[in-house]
Tab-separated table of C-alpha atoms and ligand atoms in Angstrom:
chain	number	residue	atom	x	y	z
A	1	UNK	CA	77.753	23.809	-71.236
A	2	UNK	CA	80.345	22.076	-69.129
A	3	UNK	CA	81.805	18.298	-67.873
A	4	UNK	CA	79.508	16.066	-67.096
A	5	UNK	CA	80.705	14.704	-64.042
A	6	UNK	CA	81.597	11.360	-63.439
A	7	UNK	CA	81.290	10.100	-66.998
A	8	UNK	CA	83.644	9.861	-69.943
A	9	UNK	CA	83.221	9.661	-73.621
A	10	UNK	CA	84.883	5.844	-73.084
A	11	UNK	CA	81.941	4.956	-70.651
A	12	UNK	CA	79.786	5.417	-73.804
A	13	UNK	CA	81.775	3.162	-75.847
A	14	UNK	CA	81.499	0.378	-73.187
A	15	UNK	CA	78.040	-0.433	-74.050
A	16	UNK	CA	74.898	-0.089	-72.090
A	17	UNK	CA	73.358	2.276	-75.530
A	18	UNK	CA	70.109	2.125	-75.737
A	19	UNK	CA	70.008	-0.805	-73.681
A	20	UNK	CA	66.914	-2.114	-71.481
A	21	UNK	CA	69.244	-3.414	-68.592
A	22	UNK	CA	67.903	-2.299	-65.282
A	23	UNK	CA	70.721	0.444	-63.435
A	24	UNK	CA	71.037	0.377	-59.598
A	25	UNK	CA	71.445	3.306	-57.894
A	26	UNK	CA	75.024	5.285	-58.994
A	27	UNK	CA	75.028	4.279	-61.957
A	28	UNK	CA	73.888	5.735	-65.569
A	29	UNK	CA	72.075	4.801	-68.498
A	30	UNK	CA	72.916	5.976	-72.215
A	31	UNK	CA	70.616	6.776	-74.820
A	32	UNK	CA	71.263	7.658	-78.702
A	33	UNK	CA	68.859	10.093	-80.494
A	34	UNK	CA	70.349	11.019	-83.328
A	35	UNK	CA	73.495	12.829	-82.940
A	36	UNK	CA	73.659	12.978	-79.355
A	37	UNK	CA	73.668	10.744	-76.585
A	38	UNK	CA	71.674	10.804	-73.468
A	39	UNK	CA	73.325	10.106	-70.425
A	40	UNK	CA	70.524	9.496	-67.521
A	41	UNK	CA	71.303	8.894	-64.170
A	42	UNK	CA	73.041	9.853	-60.605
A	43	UNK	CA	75.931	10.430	-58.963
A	44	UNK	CA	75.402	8.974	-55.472
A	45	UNK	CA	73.075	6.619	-54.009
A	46	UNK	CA	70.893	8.629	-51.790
A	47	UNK	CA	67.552	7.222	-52.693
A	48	UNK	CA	65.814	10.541	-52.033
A	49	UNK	CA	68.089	12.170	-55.127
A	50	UNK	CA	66.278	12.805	-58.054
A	51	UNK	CA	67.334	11.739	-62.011
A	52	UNK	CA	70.091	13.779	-63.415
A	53	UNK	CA	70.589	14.436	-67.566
A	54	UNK	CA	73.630	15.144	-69.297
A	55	UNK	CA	73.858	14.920	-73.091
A	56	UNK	CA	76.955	14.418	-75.376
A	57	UNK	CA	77.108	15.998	-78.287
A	58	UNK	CA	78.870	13.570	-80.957
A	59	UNK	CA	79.215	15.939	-83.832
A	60	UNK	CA	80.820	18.696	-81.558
A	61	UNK	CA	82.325	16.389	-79.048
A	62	UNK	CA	80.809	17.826	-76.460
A	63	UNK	CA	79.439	17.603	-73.061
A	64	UNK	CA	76.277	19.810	-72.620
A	65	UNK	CA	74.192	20.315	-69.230
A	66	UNK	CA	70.504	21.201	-70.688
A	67	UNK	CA	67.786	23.354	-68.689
A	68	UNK	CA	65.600	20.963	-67.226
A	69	UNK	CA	61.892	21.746	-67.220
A	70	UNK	CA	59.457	19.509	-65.276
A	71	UNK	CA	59.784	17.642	-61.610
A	72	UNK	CA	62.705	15.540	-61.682
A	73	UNK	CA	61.855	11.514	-61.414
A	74	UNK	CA	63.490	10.221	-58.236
A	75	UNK	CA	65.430	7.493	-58.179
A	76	UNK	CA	63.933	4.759	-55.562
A	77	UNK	CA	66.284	1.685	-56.280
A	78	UNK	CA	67.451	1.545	-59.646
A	79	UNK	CA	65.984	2.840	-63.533
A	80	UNK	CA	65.292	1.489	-67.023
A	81	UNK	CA	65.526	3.350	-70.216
A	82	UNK	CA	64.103	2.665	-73.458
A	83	UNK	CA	64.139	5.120	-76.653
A	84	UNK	CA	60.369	5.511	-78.080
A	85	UNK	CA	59.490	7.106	-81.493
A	86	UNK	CA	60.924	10.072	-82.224
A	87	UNK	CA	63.120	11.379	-79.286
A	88	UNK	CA	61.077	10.900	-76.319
A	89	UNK	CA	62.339	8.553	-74.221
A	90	UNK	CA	60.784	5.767	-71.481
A	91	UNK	CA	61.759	6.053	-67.737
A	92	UNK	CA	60.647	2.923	-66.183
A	93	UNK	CA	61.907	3.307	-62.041
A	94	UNK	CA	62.412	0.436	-60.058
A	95	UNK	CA	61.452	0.595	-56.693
A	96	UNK	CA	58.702	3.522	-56.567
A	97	UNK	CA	55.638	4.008	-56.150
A	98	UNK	CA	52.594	2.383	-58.419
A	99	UNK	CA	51.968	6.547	-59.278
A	100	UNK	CA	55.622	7.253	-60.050
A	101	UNK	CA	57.231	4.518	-61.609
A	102	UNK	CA	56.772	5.475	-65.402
A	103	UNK	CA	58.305	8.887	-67.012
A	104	UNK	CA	59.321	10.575	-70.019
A	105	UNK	CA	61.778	12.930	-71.167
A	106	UNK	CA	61.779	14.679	-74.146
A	107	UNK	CA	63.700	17.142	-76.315
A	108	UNK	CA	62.605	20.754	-76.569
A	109	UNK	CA	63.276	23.411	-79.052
A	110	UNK	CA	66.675	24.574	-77.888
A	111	UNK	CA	66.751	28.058	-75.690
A	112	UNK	CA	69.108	31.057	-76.056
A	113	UNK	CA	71.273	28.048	-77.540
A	114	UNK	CA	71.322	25.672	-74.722
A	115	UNK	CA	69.292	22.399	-74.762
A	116	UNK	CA	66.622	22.238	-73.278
A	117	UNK	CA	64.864	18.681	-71.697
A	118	UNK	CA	61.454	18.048	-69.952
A	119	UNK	CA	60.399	15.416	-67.795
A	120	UNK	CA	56.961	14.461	-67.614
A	121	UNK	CA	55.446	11.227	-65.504
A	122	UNK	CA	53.303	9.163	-67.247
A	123	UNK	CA	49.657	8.736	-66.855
A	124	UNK	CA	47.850	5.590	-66.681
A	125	UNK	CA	44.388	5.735	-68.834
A	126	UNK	CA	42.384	8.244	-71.509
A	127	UNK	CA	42.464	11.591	-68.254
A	128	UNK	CA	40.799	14.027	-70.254
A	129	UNK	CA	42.469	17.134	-71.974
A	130	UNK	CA	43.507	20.018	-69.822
A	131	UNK	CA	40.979	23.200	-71.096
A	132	UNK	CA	42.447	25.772	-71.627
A	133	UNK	CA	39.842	29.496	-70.895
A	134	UNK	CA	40.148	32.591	-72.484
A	135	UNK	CA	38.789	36.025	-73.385
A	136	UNK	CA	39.341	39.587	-72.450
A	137	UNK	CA	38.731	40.728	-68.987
A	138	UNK	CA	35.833	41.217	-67.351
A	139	UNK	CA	34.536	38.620	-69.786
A	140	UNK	CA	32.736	36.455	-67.291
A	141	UNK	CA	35.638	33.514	-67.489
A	142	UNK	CA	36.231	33.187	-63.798
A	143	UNK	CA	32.860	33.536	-63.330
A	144	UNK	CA	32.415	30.310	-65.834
A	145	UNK	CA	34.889	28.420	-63.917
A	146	UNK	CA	33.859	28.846	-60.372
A	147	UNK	CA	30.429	27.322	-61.409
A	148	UNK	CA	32.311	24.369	-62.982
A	149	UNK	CA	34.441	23.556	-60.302
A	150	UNK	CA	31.563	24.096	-57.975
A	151	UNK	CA	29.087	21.824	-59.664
A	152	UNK	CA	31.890	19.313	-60.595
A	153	UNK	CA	34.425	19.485	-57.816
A	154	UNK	CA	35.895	15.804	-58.107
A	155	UNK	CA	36.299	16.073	-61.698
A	156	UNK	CA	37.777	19.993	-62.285
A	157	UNK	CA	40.796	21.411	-60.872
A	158	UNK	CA	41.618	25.050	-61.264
A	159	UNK	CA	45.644	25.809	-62.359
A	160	UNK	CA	46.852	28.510	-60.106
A	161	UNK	CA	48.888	30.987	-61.963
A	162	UNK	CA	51.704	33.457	-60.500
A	163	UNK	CA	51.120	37.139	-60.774
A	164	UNK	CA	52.701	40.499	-59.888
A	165	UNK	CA	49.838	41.941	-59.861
A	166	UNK	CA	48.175	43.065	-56.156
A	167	UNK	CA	45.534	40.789	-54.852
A	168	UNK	CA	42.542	42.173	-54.554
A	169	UNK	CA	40.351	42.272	-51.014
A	170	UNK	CA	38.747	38.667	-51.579
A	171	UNK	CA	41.761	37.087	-53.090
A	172	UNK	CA	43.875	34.616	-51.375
A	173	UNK	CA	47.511	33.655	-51.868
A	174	UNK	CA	47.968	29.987	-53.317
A	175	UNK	CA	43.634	29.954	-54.256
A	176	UNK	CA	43.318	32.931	-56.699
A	177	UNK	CA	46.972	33.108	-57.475
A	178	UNK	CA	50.256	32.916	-56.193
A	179	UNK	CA	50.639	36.637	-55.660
A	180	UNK	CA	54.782	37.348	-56.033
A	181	UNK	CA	57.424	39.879	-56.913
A	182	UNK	CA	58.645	40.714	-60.464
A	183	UNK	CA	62.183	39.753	-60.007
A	184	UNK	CA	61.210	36.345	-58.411
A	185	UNK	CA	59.333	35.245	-61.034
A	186	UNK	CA	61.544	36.813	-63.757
A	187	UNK	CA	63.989	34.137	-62.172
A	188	UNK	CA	61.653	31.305	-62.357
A	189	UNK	CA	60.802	32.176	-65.602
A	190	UNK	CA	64.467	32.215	-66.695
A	191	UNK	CA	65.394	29.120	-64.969
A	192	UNK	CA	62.232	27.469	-67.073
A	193	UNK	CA	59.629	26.543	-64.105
A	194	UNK	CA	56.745	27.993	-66.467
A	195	UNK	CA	54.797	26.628	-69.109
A	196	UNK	CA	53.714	30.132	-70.423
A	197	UNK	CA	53.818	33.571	-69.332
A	198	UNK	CA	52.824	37.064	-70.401
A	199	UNK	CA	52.694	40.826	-69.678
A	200	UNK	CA	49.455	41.591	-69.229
A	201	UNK	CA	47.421	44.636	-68.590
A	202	UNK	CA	51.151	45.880	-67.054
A	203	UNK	CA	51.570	43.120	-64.837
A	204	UNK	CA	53.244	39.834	-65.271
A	205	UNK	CA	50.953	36.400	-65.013
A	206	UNK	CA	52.254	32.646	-65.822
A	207	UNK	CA	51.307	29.202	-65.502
A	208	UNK	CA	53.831	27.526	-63.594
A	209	UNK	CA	54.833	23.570	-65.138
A	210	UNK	CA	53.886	23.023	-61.433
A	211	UNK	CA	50.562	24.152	-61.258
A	212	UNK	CA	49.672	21.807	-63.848
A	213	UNK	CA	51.115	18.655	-62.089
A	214	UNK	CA	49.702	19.784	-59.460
A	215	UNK	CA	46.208	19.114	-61.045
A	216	UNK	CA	47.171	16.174	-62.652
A	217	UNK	CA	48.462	14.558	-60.108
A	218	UNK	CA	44.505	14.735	-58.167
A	219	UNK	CA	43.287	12.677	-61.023
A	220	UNK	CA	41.330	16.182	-62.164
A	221	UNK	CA	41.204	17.964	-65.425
A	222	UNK	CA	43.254	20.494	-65.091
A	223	UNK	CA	41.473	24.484	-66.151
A	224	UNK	CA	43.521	27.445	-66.956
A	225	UNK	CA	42.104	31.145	-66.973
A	226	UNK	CA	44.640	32.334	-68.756
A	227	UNK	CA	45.141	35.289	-71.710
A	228	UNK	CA	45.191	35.543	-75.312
A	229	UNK	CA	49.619	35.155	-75.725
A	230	UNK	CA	49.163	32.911	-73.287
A	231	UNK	CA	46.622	30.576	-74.917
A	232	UNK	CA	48.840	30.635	-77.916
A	233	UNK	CA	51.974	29.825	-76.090
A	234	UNK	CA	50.075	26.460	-74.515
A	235	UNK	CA	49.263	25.544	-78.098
A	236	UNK	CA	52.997	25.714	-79.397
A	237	UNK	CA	53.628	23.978	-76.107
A	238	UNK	CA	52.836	19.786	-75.925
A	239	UNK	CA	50.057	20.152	-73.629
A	240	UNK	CA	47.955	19.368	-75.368
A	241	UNK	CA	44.817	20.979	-74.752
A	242	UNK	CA	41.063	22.083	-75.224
A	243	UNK	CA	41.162	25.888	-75.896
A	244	UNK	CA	37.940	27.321	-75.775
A	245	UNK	CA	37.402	31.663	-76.222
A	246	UNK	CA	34.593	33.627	-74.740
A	247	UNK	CA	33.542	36.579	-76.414
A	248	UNK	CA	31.348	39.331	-74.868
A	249	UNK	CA	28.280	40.574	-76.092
A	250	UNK	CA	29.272	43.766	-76.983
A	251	UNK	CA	32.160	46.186	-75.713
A	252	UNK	CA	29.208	48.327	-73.843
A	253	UNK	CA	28.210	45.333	-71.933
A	254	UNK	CA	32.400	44.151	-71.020
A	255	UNK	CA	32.314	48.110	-70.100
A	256	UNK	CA	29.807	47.721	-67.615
A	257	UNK	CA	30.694	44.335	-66.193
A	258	UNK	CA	34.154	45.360	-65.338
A	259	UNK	CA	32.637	48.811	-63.787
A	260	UNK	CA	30.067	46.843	-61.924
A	261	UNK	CA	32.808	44.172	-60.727
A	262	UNK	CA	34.525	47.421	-59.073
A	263	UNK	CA	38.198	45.958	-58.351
A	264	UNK	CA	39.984	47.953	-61.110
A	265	UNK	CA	40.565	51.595	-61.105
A	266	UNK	CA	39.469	53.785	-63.702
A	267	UNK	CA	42.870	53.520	-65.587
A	268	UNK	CA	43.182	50.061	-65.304
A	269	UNK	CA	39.486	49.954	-66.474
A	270	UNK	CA	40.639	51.621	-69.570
A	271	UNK	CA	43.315	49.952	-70.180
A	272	UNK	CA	41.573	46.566	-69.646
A	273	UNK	CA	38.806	47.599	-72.265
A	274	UNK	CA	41.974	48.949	-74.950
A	275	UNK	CA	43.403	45.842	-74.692
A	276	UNK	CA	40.337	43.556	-74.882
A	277	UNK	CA	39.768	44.601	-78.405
A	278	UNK	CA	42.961	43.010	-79.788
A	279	UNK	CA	42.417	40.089	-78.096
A	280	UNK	CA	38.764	39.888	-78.993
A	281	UNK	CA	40.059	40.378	-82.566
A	282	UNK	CA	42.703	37.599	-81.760
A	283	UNK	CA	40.448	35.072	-80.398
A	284	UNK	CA	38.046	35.367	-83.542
A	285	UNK	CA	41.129	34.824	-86.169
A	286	UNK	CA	44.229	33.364	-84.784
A	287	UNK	CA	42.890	30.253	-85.228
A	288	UNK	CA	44.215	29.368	-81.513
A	289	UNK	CA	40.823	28.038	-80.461
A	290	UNK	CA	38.734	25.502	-80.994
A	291	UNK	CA	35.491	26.539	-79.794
A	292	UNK	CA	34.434	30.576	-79.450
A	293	UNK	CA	31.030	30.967	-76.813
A	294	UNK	CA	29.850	33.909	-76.180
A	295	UNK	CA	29.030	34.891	-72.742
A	296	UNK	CA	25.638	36.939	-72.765
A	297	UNK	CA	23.563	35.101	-70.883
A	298	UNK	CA	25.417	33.539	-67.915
A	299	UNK	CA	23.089	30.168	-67.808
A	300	UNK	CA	22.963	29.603	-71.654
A	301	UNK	CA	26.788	30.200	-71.530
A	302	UNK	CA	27.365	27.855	-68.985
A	303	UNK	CA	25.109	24.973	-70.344
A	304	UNK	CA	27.203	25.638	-73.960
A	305	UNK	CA	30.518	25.638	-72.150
A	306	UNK	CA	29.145	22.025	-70.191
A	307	UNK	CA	28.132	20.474	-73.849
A	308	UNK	CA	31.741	21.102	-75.259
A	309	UNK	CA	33.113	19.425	-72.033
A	310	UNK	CA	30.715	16.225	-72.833
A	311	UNK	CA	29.069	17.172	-69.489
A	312	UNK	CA	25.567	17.338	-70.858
A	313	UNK	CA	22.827	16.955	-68.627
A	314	UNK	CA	25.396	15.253	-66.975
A	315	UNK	CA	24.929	14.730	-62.919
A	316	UNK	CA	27.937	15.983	-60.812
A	317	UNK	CA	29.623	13.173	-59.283
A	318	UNK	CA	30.506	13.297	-56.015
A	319	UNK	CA	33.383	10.577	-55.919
A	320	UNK	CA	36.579	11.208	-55.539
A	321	UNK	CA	38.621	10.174	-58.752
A	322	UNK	CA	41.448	7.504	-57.727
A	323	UNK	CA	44.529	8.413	-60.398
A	324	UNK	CA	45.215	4.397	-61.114
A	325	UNK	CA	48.509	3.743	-60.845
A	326	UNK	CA	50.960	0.769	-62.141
A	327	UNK	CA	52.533	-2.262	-59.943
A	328	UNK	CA	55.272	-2.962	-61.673
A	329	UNK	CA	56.989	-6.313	-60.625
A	330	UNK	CA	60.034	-5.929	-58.546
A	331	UNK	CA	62.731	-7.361	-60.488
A	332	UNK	CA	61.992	-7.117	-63.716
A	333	UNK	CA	63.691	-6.840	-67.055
A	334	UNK	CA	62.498	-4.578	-69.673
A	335	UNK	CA	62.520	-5.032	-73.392
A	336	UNK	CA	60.042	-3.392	-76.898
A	337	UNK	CA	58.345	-4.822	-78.998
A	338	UNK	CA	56.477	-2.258	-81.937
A	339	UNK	CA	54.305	-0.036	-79.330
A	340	UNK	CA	54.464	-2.302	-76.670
A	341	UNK	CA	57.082	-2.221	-73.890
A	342	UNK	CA	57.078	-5.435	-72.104
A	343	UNK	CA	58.663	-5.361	-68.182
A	344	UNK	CA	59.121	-9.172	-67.440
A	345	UNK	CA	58.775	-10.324	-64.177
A	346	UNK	CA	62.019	-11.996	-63.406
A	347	UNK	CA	60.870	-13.757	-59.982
A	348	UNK	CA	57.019	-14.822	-61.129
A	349	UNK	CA	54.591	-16.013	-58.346
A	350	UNK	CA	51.219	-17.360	-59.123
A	351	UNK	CA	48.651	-16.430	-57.814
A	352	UNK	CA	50.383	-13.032	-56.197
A	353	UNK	CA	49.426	-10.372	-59.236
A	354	UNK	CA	51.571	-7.791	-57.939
A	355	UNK	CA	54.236	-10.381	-58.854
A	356	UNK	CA	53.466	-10.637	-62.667
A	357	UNK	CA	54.694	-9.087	-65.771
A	358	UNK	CA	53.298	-6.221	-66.966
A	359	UNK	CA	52.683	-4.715	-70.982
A	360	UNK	CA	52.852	-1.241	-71.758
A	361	UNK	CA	50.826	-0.067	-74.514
A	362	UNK	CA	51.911	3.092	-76.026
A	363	UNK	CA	50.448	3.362	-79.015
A	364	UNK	CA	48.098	5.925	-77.939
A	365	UNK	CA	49.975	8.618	-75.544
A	366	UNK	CA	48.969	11.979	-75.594
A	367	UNK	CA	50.163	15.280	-74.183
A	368	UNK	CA	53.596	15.107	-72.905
A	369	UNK	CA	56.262	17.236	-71.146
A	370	UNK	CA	56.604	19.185	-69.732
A	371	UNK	CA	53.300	18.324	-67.569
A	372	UNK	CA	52.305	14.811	-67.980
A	373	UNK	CA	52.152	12.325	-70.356
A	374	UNK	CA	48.204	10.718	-70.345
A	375	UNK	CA	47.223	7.654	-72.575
A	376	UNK	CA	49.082	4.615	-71.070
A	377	UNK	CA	47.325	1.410	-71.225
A	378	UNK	CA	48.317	-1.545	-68.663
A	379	UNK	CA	47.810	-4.939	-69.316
A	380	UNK	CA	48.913	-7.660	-66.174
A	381	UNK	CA	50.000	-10.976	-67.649
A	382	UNK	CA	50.376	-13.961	-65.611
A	383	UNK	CA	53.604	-15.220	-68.040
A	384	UNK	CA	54.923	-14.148	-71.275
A	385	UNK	CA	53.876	-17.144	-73.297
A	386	UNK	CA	50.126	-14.847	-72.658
A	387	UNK	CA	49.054	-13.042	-75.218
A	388	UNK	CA	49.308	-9.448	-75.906
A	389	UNK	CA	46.427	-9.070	-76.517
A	390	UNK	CA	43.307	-7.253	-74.613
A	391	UNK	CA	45.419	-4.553	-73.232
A	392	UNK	CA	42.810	-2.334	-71.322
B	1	LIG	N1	26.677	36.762	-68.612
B	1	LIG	C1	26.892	37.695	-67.697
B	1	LIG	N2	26.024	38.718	-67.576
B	1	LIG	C2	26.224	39.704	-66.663
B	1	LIG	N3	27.290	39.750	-65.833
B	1	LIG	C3	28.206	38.769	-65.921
B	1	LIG	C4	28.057	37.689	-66.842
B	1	LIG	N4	29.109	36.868	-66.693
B	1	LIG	C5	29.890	37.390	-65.723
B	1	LIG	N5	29.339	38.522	-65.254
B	1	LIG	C6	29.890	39.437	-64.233
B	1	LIG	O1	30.939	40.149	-64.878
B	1	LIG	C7	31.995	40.452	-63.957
B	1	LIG	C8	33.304	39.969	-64.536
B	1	LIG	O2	33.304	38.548	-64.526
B	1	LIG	P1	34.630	37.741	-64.214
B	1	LIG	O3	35.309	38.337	-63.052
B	1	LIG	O4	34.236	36.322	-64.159
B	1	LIG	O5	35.434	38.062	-65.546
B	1	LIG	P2	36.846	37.508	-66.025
B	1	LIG	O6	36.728	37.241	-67.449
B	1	LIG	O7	37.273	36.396	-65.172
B	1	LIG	O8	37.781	38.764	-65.799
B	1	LIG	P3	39.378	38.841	-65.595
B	1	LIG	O9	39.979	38.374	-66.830
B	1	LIG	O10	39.628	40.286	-65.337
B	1	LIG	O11	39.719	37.997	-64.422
B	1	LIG	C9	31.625	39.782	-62.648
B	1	LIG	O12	31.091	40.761	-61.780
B	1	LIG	C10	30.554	38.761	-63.046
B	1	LIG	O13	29.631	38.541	-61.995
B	2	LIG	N1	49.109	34.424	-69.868
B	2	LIG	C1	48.492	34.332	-68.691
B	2	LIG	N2	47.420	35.084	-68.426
B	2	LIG	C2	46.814	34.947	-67.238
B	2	LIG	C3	47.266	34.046	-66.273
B	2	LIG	N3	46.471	34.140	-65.189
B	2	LIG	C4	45.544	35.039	-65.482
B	2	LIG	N4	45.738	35.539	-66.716
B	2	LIG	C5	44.939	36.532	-67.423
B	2	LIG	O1	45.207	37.806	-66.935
B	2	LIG	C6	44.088	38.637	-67.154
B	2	LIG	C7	43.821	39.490	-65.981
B	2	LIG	O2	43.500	38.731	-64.865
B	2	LIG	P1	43.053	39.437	-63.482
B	2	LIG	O3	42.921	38.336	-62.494
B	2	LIG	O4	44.104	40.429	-63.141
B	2	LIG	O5	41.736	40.121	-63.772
B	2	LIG	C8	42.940	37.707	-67.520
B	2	LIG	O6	42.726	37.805	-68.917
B	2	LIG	C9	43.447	36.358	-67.220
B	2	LIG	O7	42.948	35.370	-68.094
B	2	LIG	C10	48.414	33.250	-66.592
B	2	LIG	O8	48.896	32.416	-65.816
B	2	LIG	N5	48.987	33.435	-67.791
């Protein structure tokens, strides 16, 4: 809690509210949702600084600084706002590039009582659901995943997670995991860089909101090996996600894989196998997962786990996926319509498409933040008298 700088309750009153005006650098934009106003925006007009919220508080009267989760939009040369369904509102940045011009920030459930906000950038196109991998360990999941991301390495990426835990001989910072202490990540955790985290097996392990841009952002879908509290924490979360449980064979055979892996100790072998039967327990009932394959046979397991992904007898593609991104016109002026958010091009040239008005159709976003918002469709018009039509 605190002043927002810079900004009075009489700036509100002077009337850009949920207005579609375009905002140059230094200034702000204002945004009702319910009770409380929005305030989006920037102090100075350093083009490298990033998008700032502060949100008043109407029925208190107060000025509240939220925890911001997600990267921070930057600012280019100036910003739109417009207020969607619910309360997630529309970033629209003036000035940036085609594959960060569009955002979102949302409302989360409030923390330790402080508000909480989460930017996500949005994501042109149907990118498939993040999947989400779990089951106890020794299991066979990482085992699953390598021969995904081996067989299809253009369209799989693999979320790196933080852990306390020691890497073991093969393991390599930033690849397996981003090995760290306890207190560091106890401070990332508290200043809300992670999507989920847990105690496991006596060590600490968490997806960072990073990790899972990260992915994004290479036009892959994004894979997490991650545990049983962990799953469940995604699925409160607005990910948005495929969760999918693999079950062993029998806790003789998880015995002996784990053994026969040799990285653990015998404690941490026991303690591994205690643990694994709650979570095999959880994975069966919680009702956290969508699909539960068990991993006997390693082939038969792998062609199952391929069929849920649609990948069927599917040949790996060896292309490189190109995220598409969105020219927006440079001066434009932005206004809604229903589920449609229409930036007019305010200096049209024919025949130069980069020059020409652009539809937003956002009838069909999914996921959101933090992470990224997937599901917006583009359509390029060459004036407004066009049809809306035939958005693609
Ligand atoms: N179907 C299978 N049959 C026999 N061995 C298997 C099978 N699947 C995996 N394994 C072996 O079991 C061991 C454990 O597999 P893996 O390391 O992939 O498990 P994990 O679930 O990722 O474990 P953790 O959660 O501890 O990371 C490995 O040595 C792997 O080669
Ligand atoms: N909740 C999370 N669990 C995670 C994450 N990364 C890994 N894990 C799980 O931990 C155990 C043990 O892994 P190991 O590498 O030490 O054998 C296993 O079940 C993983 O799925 C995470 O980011 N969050």
């Amino acid at each position: 809690m605190g002043e927002a700088p810079a900004l009075c309750v009489e700036d509100l009153q002077e009337g850009f509210s949920n207005g579609f005006g375009l905002r140059s650098k230094g200034f702000k934009t204002s945004t009702d949702v319910g009770d409380k106003t929005f305030v989006i925006g920037c102090n100075n007009n350093d083009s490298a600084s990033s998008l700032e919220v502060h949100i008043y508080d109407k029925s208190r009267g107060k000025w509240v600084i939220p925890t911001v989760l997600g990267t921070k939009p930057k600012l280019y040369e100036g910003y739109s706002t417009v207020l969607l369904n619910g309360d997630r509102i529309m970033i629209i940045i003036k000035g940036s590039t085609p594959d960060d011009c569009i955002w979102f920030l949302e409302q989360q459930k409030e923390a330790s009582g402080t508000e909480v906000v989460a930017w996500s950038k949005g994501m042109r196109g149907d990118a498939e659901k993040p999947v989400v991998i779990s089951g106890p360990s020794g299991v066979g999941k990482g085992t699953l995943i390598n021969m995904l991301v081996k067989e299809f390495p253009y369209m799989f990426g693999f979320s790196v997670s933080h852990t306390t835990r020691a890497p073991r001989s093969m393991e390599k910072n930033g690849v397996h995991y981003h090995f760290t202490e306890r207190s560091i990540m106890e401070k990332d955790i508290k200043d809300g860089k992670f999507l989920e985290f847990a105690s496991v097996h006596g060590n600490l392990y968490g997806t960072s909101i990073e990790a899972v841009e990260a992915v994004a952002d290479s036009g892959k879908r994004c894979i997490l090996d991650i545990d049983v509290q962990g799953a469940k924490s995604v699925r409160a979360s607005s990910l948005d996600a495929l969760f999918i449980f693999i079950s062993p064979p029998s806790m003789r055979e998880l015995e002996e894989r784990l053994r026969l892996r040799g990285t653990e100790t015998e404690e941490q072998v026991q303690k591994r196998l205690r643990n694994a039967e709650a979570e095999i327990e959880q994975g069966k009932t919680s009702g956290i997962f969508d699909h539960i394959l068990c991993n006997d046979n390693l082939e038969k397991c792998y062609e199952n786990l391929k069929k849920l992904l649609g990948l069927e007898g599917s040949a790996p593609t060896n292309t490189k996926p190109s995220p598409k991104g969105i020219d927006l016109p440079p001066n434009h002026l932005v206004s809604k319509i229903d589920n449609k958010i229409l930036i007019k091009n305010e200096t049209p040239e024919p025949g130069n498409a980069s020059k020409n008005s652009v539809v937003l159709d956002i009838s069909s976003l999914k996921g959101g933040a933090p992470g990224r918002t997937r599901g917006l469709k583009i359509n390029v018009i060459d004036s407004f008298s066009e049809s809306l039509n035939g958005i693609h």
